[in-house]
């Protein structure tokens, strides 16, 4: 790519040339320009020079935010269940320990102390809550049988000494402690034999519990102010003690959850009880998103009118006076009060996306202006709040200055390529630390969820950022070196094919499909799209097939996938599948989800039509994805009946949203890291697309592939993942799509297929067994014609490809290796193309 190579060269001095180093301002501008085009080596060279100059402190914050995190972040654990809880002073964290066996019961709550290192100080078998000082916890010791809540005990533990004292023994039904100060624990309980109500109680050591609520009925989800003067609860129709509690542990706290799409109608809203604890008097309000200020002075909630209107209300916590802050037809959600109760932040949707507004009385000010959803405001103090950007499953946290609106990204993994989905956020009561649940490694598939503490009082140093840049440059250089060498035998072909891609043709397909409106299987546009796709594939020279089947809610009783085949010239029995779904949700035309993927697939099929490859490529346009992956599952079923040997698969879904900048970027959503790197290489060498990555395939047609064929899946979709505010909305229109970005994705798809179908597939049945004084490695011979050799690599888990040897047959004898050594094998064909993924084993 000439533009990229020119940018890379611009950041390097030529041997013997007389050059003058640019000033830091010029380097910074040059680094920004290079970063924005994905020319990361050039950008990192300039950033490294800046951070090693005397001006480094001046540029520290800017460079830190460009390359990753500004605030110091500590990993509490790489594997927690849920979001955990953080003490008021931010010094302790608790979280639920994942069960040792998948699907097993949680094993309890772990409490850790934060310092220079993370120190585990307690493992408790039951759910717990920090006191307001952060020095102690109250926890629920389950009795026998654990399902009988009457037999449980409330135990208080001193975190410094480990000493424990039982504050309340068997008798009352009890749930986990929810709030407590130095002299009493508050919990939800019920009298034995009373199946008609639950109440909140307070208990002191050595004293009988005192009931704090008088109203009848079931109560849960309490919020209480720090002085314990006001307690708020949700009125519910179901008792937590009937059926009896299962006894699973829970750490309490945590935030997150998700919304982000449209909300409408007039749903039934919960009733909230507000208890004056001293007087034991209760009043009720009806509304959603109930919240209380940290000082307990003010409460807020959103009510709904019979006409579907929304009203944001505030009220003194101990008064019946209600103030309507804002009212109208525009949706309002998730209010949050500043600690002093004077400001209320909330989600407000005036157009397609949600924004965060801040109101003081009836004076409203818009805080955010991102095209994506801005959600879940939460005050840290009276001048700062945190908010989230993105769709429910993959949001990113940001810090906002309430007065200026300045936005600072928070959690990151300090790498260039990998997306970091975040799931829950909980500030400490003092607002100085933020507990975040996230997949910092980008792996959304495994059950592990990391738990991290962002210290908002401590920023990274010049040395931290310099080391980060060095790591990023090494990783990016290694990636580029590997993929450039890998593609070399087919680079000319890939360049020729991708050079034929046409934005105009992509646009023509998009326009035609958009005019069919919704293409959901229950809508007329579905049948029109099937016919259009059939004709399109035929116009490229293929002989398309319609795979008809009869799902329950299909209009006319049937729908169909459209499939076209590019037969292989050397190993036609080996098949690579590339797919997108052409249906949309019923309420909209689905210009991004997934007409964009469909048009990229058509363009990839067109530019490859005259270029048969060694292995067979099947282009599959799926129906019924929005009805439950129906088309991809039918395709997989038919492939199984036909005994297809599918050795690799790509799936593109939502690739066209224009976003809010001129850059063209997207995410590789993969199960296979080898295919991921090939796709990065295809983007770097043959397109202007900048790709990031996340291990993600569930909930898409790729899931059907993974279920049928295992870990051989790649593809492109939505950067940041599901960032489009029009996702599943009637407003998913054609004018929000960048057709050039779609075309660049078609180029990456075609170049990836050229490599995959021309190189050896992943080997099978690798075994590493001790034999004599060494380790014998064997595997099933490669199914491809023309394989000349095999590369065998081995090393420790931290560097599994450290040592490499080449052999001519499917067997290698390695020296004596310690248990736990990783062994990996791939084939190499006569053109010098290496297999796109390693097959692996571990020495026992």
mmCIF file of C-alpha atoms in Angstrom, residues 56 203 299 392 405 510 618 676 722 735 752 760 764 793 796 836:
data_model
loop_
_atom_site.group_PDB
_atom_site.id
_atom_site.type_symbol
_atom_site.label_atom_id
_atom_site.label_comp_id
_atom_site.label_asym_id
_atom_site.label_seq_id
_atom_site.Cartn_x
_atom_site.Cartn_y
_atom_site.Cartn_z
ATOM 1 C CA UNK A 56 7.533 14.563 27.585
ATOM 2 C CA UNK A 203 -29.612 -5.430 64.218
ATOM 3 C CA UNK A 299 -34.518 11.358 45.322
ATOM 4 C CA UNK A 392 -25.511 -2.722 25.883
ATOM 5 C CA UNK A 405 -18.108 18.554 29.231
ATOM 6 C CA UNK A 510 -27.334 -1.339 -1.427
ATOM 7 C CA UNK A 618 -18.889 -20.956 -1.116
ATOM 8 C CA UNK A 676 -7.687 -13.052 12.590
ATOM 9 C CA UNK A 722 -22.328 -2.844 17.967
ATOM 10 C CA UNK A 735 -27.658 7.495 4.445
ATOM 11 C CA UNK A 752 -8.385 -13.215 3.002
ATOM 12 C CA UNK A 760 -2.779 -25.450 3.819
ATOM 13 C CA UNK A 764 -5.652 -32.366 12.770
ATOM 14 C CA UNK A 793 7.407 -25.235 16.951
ATOM 15 C CA UNK A 796 6.788 -22.831 27.245
ATOM 16 C CA UNK A 836 -3.043 -20.134 8.331
#
